[in-house]
Coordinates of C-alpha atoms in Angstrom, one line a residue:
Chain A
M1 CA 0.0 0.0 0.0
R2 CA 2.7 2.4 1.0
K3 CA 4.8 1.4 -2.0
Q4 CA 1.9 2.0 -4.3
T5 CA 1.2 5.5 -3.1
L6 CA 4.9 6.3 -3.4
I7 CA 4.9 5.1 -7.0
N8 CA 1.8 7.1 -7.7
I9 CA 3.3 10.3 -6.2
C10 CA 6.4 9.7 -8.3
I11 CA 4.4 9.3 -11.5
G12 CA 2.4 12.4 -10.6
I13 CA 5.5 14.5 -10.1
L14 CA 7.0 13.2 -13.4
L15 CA 3.8 14.1 -15.2
V16 CA 3.7 17.6 -13.8
F17 CA 7.4 18.1 -14.7
G18 CA 6.9 16.6 -18.1
V19 CA 3.9 18.8 -19.0
G20 CA 5.7 21.8 -17.5
Y21 CA 8.8 21.0 -19.6
A22 CA 6.8 20.5 -22.7
Y23 CA 5.0 23.8 -22.0
T24 CA 8.1 25.8 -21.5
T25 CA 9.8 24.4 -24.6
R26 CA 6.7 25.0 -26.6
N27 CA 6.9 28.6 -25.5
S28 CA 10.5 29.1 -26.2
S29 CA 10.2 27.5 -29.7
E30 CA 7.4 29.9 -30.4
T31 CA 9.4 33.0 -29.4
T32 CA 12.7 32.1 -31.1
G33 CA 11.7 29.7 -33.8
E34 CA 9.2 29.6 -36.6
S35 CA 7.7 26.8 -38.7
I36 CA 6.0 26.9 -42.1
T37 CA 4.5 24.3 -44.3
A38 CA 4.8 23.8 -48.1
V39 CA 2.3 21.5 -49.8
G40 CA 1.7 20.5 -53.4
S41 CA 3.4 19.6 -56.7
T42 CA 5.4 16.5 -56.6
A43 CA 7.5 17.8 -59.4
L44 CA 8.7 20.7 -57.2
Q45 CA 8.9 18.7 -54.0
P46 CA 12.5 17.4 -54.4
L47 CA 13.8 21.0 -54.9
V48 CA 12.0 22.5 -52.0
E49 CA 13.0 19.6 -49.8
A50 CA 16.7 19.9 -50.6
A51 CA 16.6 23.7 -50.3
S52 CA 14.8 23.6 -47.0
E53 CA 17.3 21.2 -45.5
E54 CA 20.1 23.6 -46.4
Y55 CA 18.1 26.5 -45.1
I56 CA 17.3 24.9 -41.7
A57 CA 20.9 23.9 -41.3
S58 CA 22.0 27.5 -41.4
H59 CA 19.0 28.9 -39.5
P60 CA 18.6 27.0 -36.2
G61 CA 15.2 27.1 -34.7
M62 CA 13.4 27.4 -38.0
F63 CA 11.5 24.5 -39.5
I64 CA 10.1 24.0 -43.0
N65 CA 7.7 21.1 -43.4
V66 CA 7.6 20.0 -47.1
Q67 CA 4.8 17.7 -48.3
G68 CA 3.7 16.5 -51.7
G69 CA 0.0 15.9 -52.6
G70 CA -0.2 17.3 -56.1
S71 CA -0.7 20.7 -57.7
G72 CA -4.5 20.7 -57.0
T73 CA -3.8 20.1 -53.3
G74 CA -1.2 22.8 -53.2
L75 CA -3.5 25.4 -54.7
S76 CA -6.5 24.6 -52.7
Q77 CA -4.5 24.5 -49.4
I78 CA -2.9 27.9 -50.0
E79 CA -6.2 29.4 -51.1
S80 CA -7.9 28.3 -47.9
G81 CA -4.9 29.6 -45.9
A82 CA -4.1 26.2 -44.3
V83 CA -0.4 26.4 -45.3
Q84 CA 2.2 29.1 -46.0
M85 CA 3.4 27.9 -49.4
G86 CA 1.4 26.1 -52.1
N87 CA 3.5 24.5 -54.8
S88 CA 2.0 24.1 -58.3
D89 CA 3.1 23.2 -61.8
L90 CA 0.3 25.3 -63.1
F91 CA -0.7 28.9 -63.0
A92 CA -3.5 29.3 -60.4
E93 CA -5.6 30.9 -63.2
E94 CA -5.4 27.6 -65.2
K95 CA -6.9 25.5 -62.4
S96 CA -10.6 25.5 -62.3
G97 CA -12.2 26.1 -58.9
I98 CA -9.3 28.3 -57.6
N99 CA -9.9 32.0 -56.9
S100 CA -6.5 33.4 -57.7
Q101 CA -7.1 37.0 -56.6
K102 CA -5.4 36.9 -53.3
L103 CA -2.6 34.5 -54.3
V104 CA 0.8 35.8 -55.0
D105 CA 2.8 33.9 -57.6
H106 CA 6.5 33.2 -57.0
R107 CA 8.1 31.4 -60.0
V108 CA 11.0 29.6 -58.6
A109 CA 12.0 27.3 -61.5
V110 CA 11.3 26.1 -65.0
V111 CA 10.9 22.4 -65.7
G112 CA 11.1 20.9 -69.2
V113 CA 9.0 17.9 -70.1
A114 CA 10.2 15.4 -72.7
P115 CA 8.5 12.5 -74.4
I116 CA 10.2 9.2 -73.6
V117 CA 10.0 5.9 -75.4
N118 CA 11.1 2.4 -74.8
K119 CA 14.6 1.8 -76.2
D120 CA 13.4 -0.9 -78.6
T121 CA 10.9 1.2 -80.6
G122 CA 13.6 2.3 -83.0
V123 CA 12.2 5.8 -83.1
R124 CA 14.2 8.7 -81.6
S125 CA 12.7 11.7 -83.4
L126 CA 9.2 12.8 -84.1
T127 CA 7.4 15.8 -85.5
T128 CA 4.7 17.5 -83.5
N129 CA 2.1 16.1 -85.9
Q130 CA 3.4 12.6 -85.4
L131 CA 3.4 13.1 -81.6
I132 CA -0.2 14.2 -81.7
K133 CA -1.2 11.3 -83.8
V134 CA 0.6 8.8 -81.5
F135 CA -1.1 10.3 -78.4
T136 CA -4.6 10.6 -79.9
G137 CA -4.4 7.0 -81.0
K138 CA -4.2 7.5 -84.7
I139 CA -0.9 5.8 -85.0
T140 CA -0.9 2.4 -83.3
N141 CA 2.3 0.8 -84.5
W142 CA 5.9 2.1 -84.5
Q143 CA 6.3 0.7 -88.0
Q144 CA 4.1 3.6 -89.2
L145 CA 6.8 6.0 -88.0
G146 CA 9.7 4.0 -89.4
G147 CA 10.4 2.0 -86.3
K148 CA 10.0 -1.6 -85.5
N149 CA 6.9 -3.6 -85.8
I150 CA 5.7 -3.1 -82.2
P151 CA 2.3 -1.8 -81.1
V152 CA 2.3 1.6 -79.4
T153 CA 1.5 1.5 -75.7
L154 CA 0.4 4.9 -74.3
I155 CA 1.1 5.8 -70.8
N156 CA -0.3 9.0 -69.4
R157 CA 0.0 10.8 -66.1
S158 CA -3.2 11.1 -64.0
Q159 CA -5.9 13.5 -65.1
G160 CA -5.1 17.0 -63.8
S161 CA -1.5 16.2 -63.1
G162 CA 0.7 19.3 -63.8
T163 CA 3.1 17.4 -66.1
R164 CA 0.2 16.1 -68.1
V165 CA -1.4 19.5 -68.5
T166 CA 1.9 20.9 -69.6
F167 CA 2.5 18.1 -72.1
E168 CA -1.0 18.3 -73.6
E169 CA -0.9 22.0 -73.8
Y170 CA 2.5 22.6 -75.4
G171 CA 3.4 19.1 -76.7
L172 CA 0.1 18.1 -78.2
K173 CA -1.0 21.7 -79.0
G174 CA -3.9 21.5 -76.6
K175 CA -5.2 18.2 -78.0
E176 CA -6.3 15.8 -75.3
S177 CA -4.6 12.5 -75.2
A178 CA -6.6 9.3 -75.8
V179 CA -7.8 7.4 -72.8
A180 CA -5.0 5.1 -71.9
Q181 CA -3.1 3.8 -68.9
E182 CA -2.5 6.3 -66.2
Q183 CA 0.2 6.4 -63.6
D184 CA 0.5 9.0 -60.8
S185 CA 4.2 9.3 -60.4
S186 CA 7.0 10.1 -62.8
G187 CA 9.2 7.4 -61.3
T188 CA 6.6 4.7 -62.1
V189 CA 6.1 6.1 -65.6
R190 CA 9.8 5.8 -66.3
Q191 CA 10.0 2.3 -64.8
I192 CA 7.1 1.1 -67.0
V193 CA 8.4 2.7 -70.2
S194 CA 11.8 1.1 -69.6
T195 CA 10.3 -2.4 -69.4
T196 CA 7.3 -2.3 -71.7
P197 CA 8.0 -2.8 -75.4
G198 CA 6.5 0.0 -77.5
A199 CA 5.7 2.3 -74.6
I200 CA 5.7 6.1 -74.9
S201 CA 5.1 8.6 -72.2
Y202 CA 6.6 11.9 -70.9
V203 CA 8.5 13.0 -67.8
A204 CA 10.2 16.1 -66.5
F205 CA 13.8 16.5 -67.5
G206 CA 14.9 15.5 -64.0
Y207 CA 13.6 12.0 -64.6
L208 CA 15.5 11.4 -67.8
N209 CA 18.1 8.7 -67.6
K210 CA 19.7 5.9 -69.5
S211 CA 16.9 3.4 -68.9
V212 CA 14.6 5.1 -71.4
A213 CA 15.2 7.1 -74.7
S214 CA 14.1 10.7 -75.0
V215 CA 12.6 11.9 -78.2
K216 CA 13.6 14.8 -80.3
L217 CA 10.7 17.0 -81.5
N218 CA 11.0 18.6 -84.9
G219 CA 14.8 18.0 -84.7
V220 CA 15.1 19.8 -81.4
A221 CA 16.6 17.8 -78.5
P222 CA 15.1 18.1 -75.0
T223 CA 17.9 20.0 -73.2
A224 CA 18.1 22.8 -70.8
A225 CA 19.7 25.1 -73.3
N226 CA 16.9 24.5 -75.8
V227 CA 14.3 25.3 -73.1
K228 CA 16.1 28.6 -72.2
N229 CA 15.8 29.9 -75.8
N230 CA 12.3 28.4 -76.1
R231 CA 13.2 26.1 -79.0
W232 CA 12.0 23.3 -76.8
K233 CA 8.4 24.4 -76.2
I234 CA 7.2 21.9 -73.6
W235 CA 8.1 23.5 -70.3
S236 CA 6.3 25.1 -67.4
Y237 CA 7.1 27.2 -64.5
E238 CA 7.2 25.7 -61.0
H239 CA 5.2 28.1 -58.9
I240 CA 5.2 28.6 -55.2
Y241 CA 2.0 30.5 -54.2
T242 CA 1.5 32.5 -51.1
N243 CA -1.7 33.8 -49.7
G244 CA -1.0 37.5 -49.8
Q245 CA 2.5 38.9 -49.7
P246 CA 4.9 36.5 -47.9
K247 CA 6.2 37.5 -44.4
G248 CA 8.8 36.3 -42.0
L249 CA 10.2 32.9 -42.6
T250 CA 8.3 32.4 -45.8
K251 CA 9.7 35.5 -47.3
S252 CA 13.3 34.7 -46.3
F253 CA 13.0 31.1 -47.5
L254 CA 11.6 32.3 -50.9
S255 CA 14.5 34.7 -51.3
F256 CA 16.9 31.9 -50.3
L257 CA 15.4 29.8 -53.1
N258 CA 16.2 32.7 -55.5
S259 CA 19.8 32.9 -54.2
R260 CA 22.6 32.3 -56.6
H261 CA 23.9 29.3 -54.8
I262 CA 20.6 27.4 -55.0
Q263 CA 19.7 28.4 -58.5
K264 CA 23.1 27.4 -59.8
E265 CA 24.2 24.3 -57.9
L266 CA 21.0 22.7 -56.6
F267 CA 19.1 23.3 -59.9
Q268 CA 21.8 21.8 -61.9
K269 CA 21.9 18.7 -59.7
L270 CA 18.2 18.1 -59.7
G271 CA 17.4 18.9 -63.3
Y272 CA 15.6 22.2 -62.9
I273 CA 16.2 25.3 -65.0
S274 CA 16.6 28.7 -63.3
V275 CA 14.0 31.3 -64.1
N276 CA 16.8 33.8 -64.4
D277 CA 18.3 31.9 -67.3
M278 CA 15.2 32.0 -69.4
Q279 CA 15.3 34.2 -72.5
Y280 CA 11.6 34.1 -72.9
Q281 CA 8.7 34.6 -70.5
R282 CA 5.3 32.9 -70.7
S283 CA 2.0 34.3 -69.3
W284 CA -0.7 32.1 -67.9
D285 CA -2.7 32.0 -71.1
G286 CA 0.4 30.8 -73.0
N287 CA 1.6 34.1 -74.6
I288 CA 5.4 34.0 -75.1
S289 CA 7.4 37.2 -74.9
K290 CA 11.1 37.7 -75.3
E291 CA 12.5 39.2 -72.1
V292 CA 15.1 38.2 -69.6
G293 CA 14.0 36.7 -66.3
E294 CA 13.2 38.6 -63.2
Chain B
M1 CA -15.4 3.1 18.1
E2 CA -14.0 -0.1 16.6
N3 CA -17.3 -0.8 15.1
K4 CA -17.8 2.6 13.5
K5 CA -14.4 2.5 11.9
L6 CA -15.1 -1.0 10.6
A7 CA -18.4 0.1 9.3
S8 CA -17.0 3.1 7.5
Q9 CA -14.3 0.9 6.0
L10 CA -16.8 -1.6 4.8
L11 CA -19.1 1.1 3.3
K12 CA -16.3 2.7 1.5
K13 CA -15.6 1.5 -2.0
S14 CA -12.7 -0.9 -2.0
K15 CA -9.6 0.0 -4.0
T16 CA -10.3 -2.8 -6.5
A17 CA -13.8 -1.5 -7.0
R18 CA -12.5 1.9 -7.7
Y19 CA -10.0 0.5 -10.1
E20 CA -12.7 -1.4 -11.8
R21 CA -14.9 1.6 -12.2
F22 CA -11.9 3.6 -13.6
G23 CA -11.1 0.8 -16.0
R24 CA -14.7 0.7 -17.2
L25 CA -14.7 4.4 -17.7
I26 CA -11.6 4.2 -19.8
S27 CA -13.1 1.4 -22.0
L28 CA -16.3 3.3 -22.4
A29 CA -14.4 6.5 -23.4
A30 CA -12.4 4.5 -25.9
L31 CA -15.5 3.0 -27.3
L32 CA -17.3 6.4 -27.6
L33 CA -14.2 7.9 -29.3
I34 CA -14.1 5.1 -31.9
M35 CA -17.8 5.4 -32.5
L36 CA -17.4 9.1 -33.0
V37 CA -14.6 8.6 -35.4
V38 CA -16.6 6.0 -37.5
V39 CA -19.7 8.1 -37.5
S40 CA -17.9 11.3 -38.5
I41 CA -16.0 9.5 -41.3
I42 CA -19.3 8.2 -42.7
V43 CA -20.9 11.6 -42.4
F44 CA -18.0 13.3 -44.0
V45 CA -17.6 10.9 -46.9
A46 CA -21.4 10.9 -47.5
S47 CA -21.8 14.6 -47.4
K48 CA -18.9 15.1 -49.9
G49 CA -20.0 12.2 -52.1
I50 CA -23.6 13.3 -52.3
S51 CA -22.7 16.8 -53.4
T52 CA -21.9 15.5 -56.9
F53 CA -25.6 14.8 -57.2
T54 CA -27.0 17.7 -55.1
N55 CA -24.6 20.5 -55.9
D56 CA -23.4 19.6 -59.4
H57 CA -26.7 18.1 -60.4
I58 CA -25.4 14.9 -62.0
S59 CA -28.0 12.2 -62.3
L60 CA -27.5 8.8 -60.6
K61 CA -27.9 7.2 -64.0
D62 CA -25.1 9.2 -65.5
F63 CA -22.8 8.3 -62.6
F64 CA -23.5 4.6 -62.2
L65 CA -24.2 3.7 -65.9
G66 CA -22.0 6.2 -67.7
T67 CA -18.9 4.7 -69.3
I68 CA -16.8 7.8 -69.9
W69 CA -14.8 9.2 -66.9
N70 CA -13.1 12.5 -67.4
P71 CA -14.6 14.9 -64.8
G72 CA -14.5 18.5 -65.9
T73 CA -15.3 17.7 -69.5
N74 CA -18.5 16.6 -71.3
T75 CA -19.3 13.4 -73.1
P76 CA -20.2 13.6 -76.8
S77 CA -23.9 13.6 -75.8
G78 CA -23.4 16.7 -73.6
H79 CA -23.5 15.2 -70.1
P80 CA -20.6 15.7 -67.7
A81 CA -18.2 12.8 -68.2
V82 CA -18.4 11.2 -64.7
G83 CA -19.4 7.7 -65.7
A84 CA -18.1 5.4 -62.9
L85 CA -19.2 2.1 -64.5
P86 CA -15.7 1.1 -65.8
M87 CA -14.2 1.5 -62.4
I88 CA -17.1 -0.3 -60.6
I89 CA -16.8 -3.2 -63.1
G90 CA -13.0 -3.2 -62.8
S91 CA -13.2 -3.3 -59.0
F92 CA -15.8 -6.2 -59.0
L93 CA -14.0 -8.2 -61.6
V94 CA -10.6 -8.1 -60.1
T95 CA -12.1 -8.8 -56.6
L96 CA -14.2 -11.8 -57.7
L97 CA -11.4 -13.3 -59.9
A98 CA -8.9 -12.9 -57.1
A99 CA -11.2 -14.6 -54.6
L100 CA -12.0 -17.3 -57.2
V101 CA -8.4 -18.1 -57.7
A102 CA -7.3 -17.8 -54.1
T103 CA -10.1 -19.8 -52.5
P104 CA -9.1 -23.3 -53.6
F105 CA -5.4 -22.7 -52.7
A106 CA -6.4 -21.2 -49.4
I107 CA -8.7 -24.1 -48.5
G108 CA -6.1 -26.6 -49.6
T109 CA -3.4 -25.0 -47.4
A110 CA -5.8 -24.7 -44.5
V111 CA -6.8 -28.4 -44.7
Y112 CA -3.2 -29.4 -44.9
M113 CA -2.4 -27.2 -41.8
T114 CA -5.2 -28.5 -39.6
E115 CA -6.2 -32.0 -40.9
I116 CA -3.3 -33.6 -42.7
S117 CA -0.2 -32.4 -41.1
P118 CA -1.0 -30.0 -38.2
K119 CA 2.5 -30.2 -36.8
R120 CA 4.4 -29.3 -39.9
G121 CA 1.7 -26.8 -40.8
A122 CA 2.1 -25.0 -37.5
K123 CA 5.9 -25.2 -37.6
F124 CA 6.5 -24.2 -41.2
L125 CA 3.4 -22.8 -42.9
Q126 CA 2.1 -20.6 -40.2
P127 CA 5.1 -18.3 -40.1
V128 CA 5.2 -18.2 -43.9
I129 CA 1.5 -17.1 -44.0
E130 CA 2.1 -14.5 -41.3
L131 CA 5.1 -13.2 -43.3
L132 CA 2.9 -12.7 -46.3
V133 CA 0.6 -10.4 -44.2
G134 CA 3.5 -8.3 -43.1
I135 CA 4.8 -7.3 -46.5
P136 CA 3.7 -3.8 -47.4
S137 CA 1.4 -3.4 -50.4
V138 CA 3.8 -1.2 -52.2
V139 CA 6.3 -4.1 -52.3
Y140 CA 3.6 -6.3 -53.8
G141 CA 2.9 -3.6 -56.3
F142 CA 6.5 -3.3 -57.3
I143 CA 6.9 -7.1 -57.6
G144 CA 3.8 -7.0 -59.7
L145 CA 5.2 -4.3 -61.9
S146 CA 8.5 -5.9 -62.4
V147 CA 7.6 -9.6 -62.5
V148 CA 3.9 -10.2 -63.0
V149 CA 3.3 -7.6 -65.7
P150 CA 6.1 -8.9 -68.0
F151 CA 5.0 -12.4 -67.3
V152 CA 1.4 -11.7 -68.3
R153 CA 2.6 -9.8 -71.4
N154 CA 4.7 -12.7 -72.6
V155 CA 2.2 -15.4 -71.8
F156 CA -1.2 -13.9 -72.4
G157 CA -0.3 -11.0 -74.7
G158 CA -1.4 -7.3 -74.5
S159 CA 0.6 -4.8 -72.6
G160 CA 0.5 -6.9 -69.5
F161 CA -1.3 -4.2 -67.5
G162 CA -4.9 -5.2 -66.8
I163 CA -7.3 -7.2 -64.6
L164 CA -5.3 -10.4 -65.0
S165 CA -2.2 -8.9 -63.4
G166 CA -4.3 -7.3 -60.7
T167 CA -5.8 -10.7 -60.0
F168 CA -2.4 -12.3 -59.6
V169 CA -1.2 -9.7 -57.3
L170 CA -4.4 -9.7 -55.2
F171 CA -4.3 -13.5 -55.1
V172 CA -1.1 -13.4 -53.1
M173 CA -2.3 -10.5 -51.0
I174 CA -5.6 -12.0 -49.9
L175 CA -4.3 -15.6 -49.6
P176 CA -3.1 -15.2 -46.0
T177 CA -6.3 -13.6 -44.9
I178 CA -8.4 -16.5 -46.3
V179 CA -6.0 -19.1 -45.1
S180 CA -5.7 -18.0 -41.5
M181 CA -9.5 -17.5 -41.1
T182 CA -10.2 -20.9 -42.8
V183 CA -7.7 -22.5 -40.4
D184 CA -9.6 -21.0 -37.5
A185 CA -12.9 -22.2 -38.9
L186 CA -11.5 -25.8 -39.4
K187 CA -10.0 -25.8 -35.9
S188 CA -13.3 -24.9 -34.4
V189 CA -15.0 -28.0 -35.8
P190 CA -15.3 -30.2 -32.7
N191 CA -13.0 -33.1 -32.6
Y192 CA -15.8 -35.6 -31.8
Y193 CA -17.2 -35.0 -35.3
R194 CA -14.0 -36.3 -36.7
Q195 CA -13.8 -39.2 -34.2
A196 CA -17.4 -40.2 -34.9
S197 CA -16.8 -40.1 -38.7
L198 CA -13.7 -42.2 -38.4
A199 CA -15.4 -44.6 -36.0
L200 CA -18.1 -45.2 -38.6
G201 CA -15.4 -46.3 -41.0
A202 CA -14.9 -43.2 -43.1
T203 CA -11.5 -42.5 -44.5
T204 CA -9.6 -39.4 -43.6
W205 CA -10.4 -37.8 -46.9
Q206 CA -14.1 -38.7 -46.6
T207 CA -14.0 -37.1 -43.1
I208 CA -12.4 -34.0 -44.4
W209 CA -14.7 -33.6 -47.4
K210 CA -18.0 -34.7 -45.9
V211 CA -17.8 -33.7 -42.3
V212 CA -15.1 -31.1 -41.5
L213 CA -15.5 -28.9 -44.6
R214 CA -19.3 -29.1 -44.5
S215 CA -19.5 -28.0 -40.9
A216 CA -17.0 -25.3 -41.4
T217 CA -18.7 -23.9 -44.4
P218 CA -20.0 -20.7 -42.8
G219 CA -16.6 -19.9 -41.4
I220 CA -15.0 -20.5 -44.7
L221 CA -17.5 -18.3 -46.5
T222 CA -16.7 -15.6 -43.9
A223 CA -13.1 -16.0 -44.7
I224 CA -13.7 -15.6 -48.4
V225 CA -15.8 -12.5 -47.8
F226 CA -13.1 -10.9 -45.7
G227 CA -10.6 -11.7 -48.4
M228 CA -12.8 -10.0 -51.0
A229 CA -13.2 -7.0 -48.7
R230 CA -9.5 -6.7 -48.6
A231 CA -9.1 -7.1 -52.3
F232 CA -11.9 -4.5 -53.0
G233 CA -10.2 -1.9 -50.8
E234 CA -6.6 -2.5 -51.9
A235 CA -5.3 0.5 -53.6
L236 CA -1.6 0.8 -54.1
A237 CA -0.6 -2.6 -55.4
V238 CA -3.5 -2.8 -57.8
Q239 CA -2.9 0.7 -59.0
M240 CA 0.6 -0.2 -60.1
V241 CA -0.4 -3.2 -62.2
I242 CA -3.9 -2.6 -63.5
G243 CA -3.0 0.3 -65.9
N244 CA -5.5 2.8 -64.5
A245 CA -7.3 3.5 -67.8
A246 CA -10.9 4.4 -67.2
L247 CA -12.0 2.2 -70.0
M248 CA -14.6 -0.5 -70.0
P249 CA -12.5 -3.7 -69.7
H250 CA -13.0 -5.7 -72.9
S251 CA -10.4 -8.3 -72.1
L252 CA -8.5 -9.4 -69.0
V253 CA -5.2 -8.0 -70.4
S254 CA -6.4 -4.6 -71.5
P255 CA -5.7 -1.7 -69.2
A256 CA -8.6 -1.1 -66.7
S257 CA -9.0 0.7 -63.5
T258 CA -10.6 0.2 -60.1
L259 CA -12.4 2.6 -57.8
T260 CA -9.4 2.8 -55.5
S261 CA -6.8 3.3 -58.2
V262 CA -8.7 6.3 -59.7
L263 CA -9.2 7.7 -56.2
T264 CA -5.6 7.6 -55.2
S265 CA -4.2 8.8 -58.4
G266 CA -6.7 11.6 -58.8
M267 CA -7.2 13.1 -55.4
G268 CA -4.0 15.2 -55.4
N269 CA -4.7 16.8 -58.7
T270 CA -8.1 18.2 -57.9
V271 CA -9.3 21.2 -56.0
M272 CA -11.5 20.7 -53.0
G273 CA -15.1 21.5 -53.8
S274 CA -14.8 21.3 -57.6
L275 CA -16.8 18.9 -59.7
Q276 CA -13.7 16.7 -60.3
N277 CA -13.1 16.5 -56.5
D278 CA -16.8 15.8 -55.7
A279 CA -16.9 13.0 -58.3
L280 CA -13.9 11.3 -56.6
W281 CA -15.7 11.6 -53.2
S282 CA -18.7 9.9 -54.8
L283 CA -16.4 7.0 -55.8
A284 CA -15.2 6.9 -52.1
L285 CA -18.8 6.7 -51.0
V286 CA -19.4 3.7 -53.3
L287 CA -16.3 2.1 -51.7
L288 CA -17.7 2.8 -48.2
F289 CA -21.0 1.3 -49.1
M290 CA -19.3 -1.8 -50.5
S291 CA -17.3 -2.3 -47.3
L292 CA -20.5 -1.9 -45.3
F293 CA -22.1 -4.5 -47.6
F294 CA -19.2 -6.9 -47.0
N295 CA -19.5 -6.4 -43.3
L296 CA -23.3 -7.1 -43.4
L297 CA -22.6 -10.2 -45.5
V298 CA -20.2 -11.5 -42.9
H299 CA -22.8 -11.0 -40.2
F300 CA -25.4 -12.7 -42.3
I301 CA -23.2 -15.7 -42.9
G302 CA -22.4 -15.9 -39.2
R303 CA -26.0 -15.9 -38.3
K304 CA -26.8 -18.6 -40.8
G305 CA -24.0 -20.7 -39.4
A306 CA -25.4 -20.3 -35.9
F307 CA -28.8 -21.6 -37.0
K308 CA -27.3 -24.8 -38.3
K309 CA -25.7 -25.9 -35.1

């Protein structure tokens, strides 16, 4: 009996101290530290993650929570004010159901999208017309394009995916792809294209590697240099949206993303193109103008 | 004095009684919390799922019988393209086929484990079956993508993505569920049934076939339904091998889609409150109803079994 009460008292004291400790630390982290959340585009996620790690390392007490979820999630979360940064592959104006009035657009990067094919198709170069015919189901065998006698297997990204919207808008000239297989991540798409004979799909430049073959369009190769001078047309901005003008940690993190170090080294490593290197600008309705980046 | 003290001590609640009351309170709180969670999930999914029909004015017929799924656009006939029939059929086909393939294997394994070689079954097969449960579904999906899909492509033709690949992957995934529940059902058959049957001169096989399996039928059916419920709700692994094309499946090796695969791949790309998003919630509502249906089925089978005894 005695022993029991002693133990109870000990537990009670521990609890009180534990809660007290938690409370004080909570307080101190609130006064000296700050935490923000970024949600959205999986295409932008690796960049924001890598950058946030570097940022946190040099700014103790700060915390940046980076999550994926897709461009739609990013835009709707930032619109409702649930997070501090909403990542999107698309302009907010392009996404139906989003009221873009209060949102402030920060274009942090440019991503090129390239068609990829299985290595055995025997086709490495297409014209835009041929590409449209392949994706709308008019061409069903690679033989029709001078390749091997293998049926075409279309692989799409999920409906509403930023990469798919970019590809259909600028690669297929606004034509909608035929109903076909859909996969919801670029990694899976690449894996499937590399192992399925006759497969064709599209991924962001960062996902290009030796397991698949990229396709030249109208004789232009999908390279960063060709995106910068807009000879390669299939590209989109990676946006970070804020609800109103950014403040505090959000503001300083966004300017950190724009810093020379990040835009040169990290972008190169992860396959993004710096907005500052672009010789052309594009507005949300697709108008291209020749001017040097911000 | 002595008596008064004693009386007060006797009238006071004992320590164990207090503990008991405390324990009961905790259990009750846990129960209430879980009920609250379940009810709020149902209310949430229902309110979201119904808004496709109430807010966006899509008729039930268009939703359940339409065959074109591309929310946000219109079908050639001018209705919004939110036909969920391809996904509903895909889900049912892949579930039924998986259960159909898995059941004989599961019953065979369970019979071996309980009737033919209980010792070796417990020593060797039990851990293997339990291991199968512990493998995350993304691993099944990846194995499906890199092994099953090429296999199906080479043997059955097509691109390899489709209901057949989904069936194979789900077969492995629901096998442990059905096996372990069938084992329980077989074990719960009283031993004197077997003894009586053997005493009458029946062989082991006759006993298994005519006595043990017959009397365990409700339990085995429950096991199959549970397996089907698991197959119906499985998202990730199926999504990786079925192709996710919202097309009416016209063969087992043509790309198809299930309710779950469309849901998981579509959710992140839609905006809350838009028609695209509401349509996905309606699919979720269909899934919820199906799992309720499976639960009711299990109850129903269980009651049937109780009547027999």
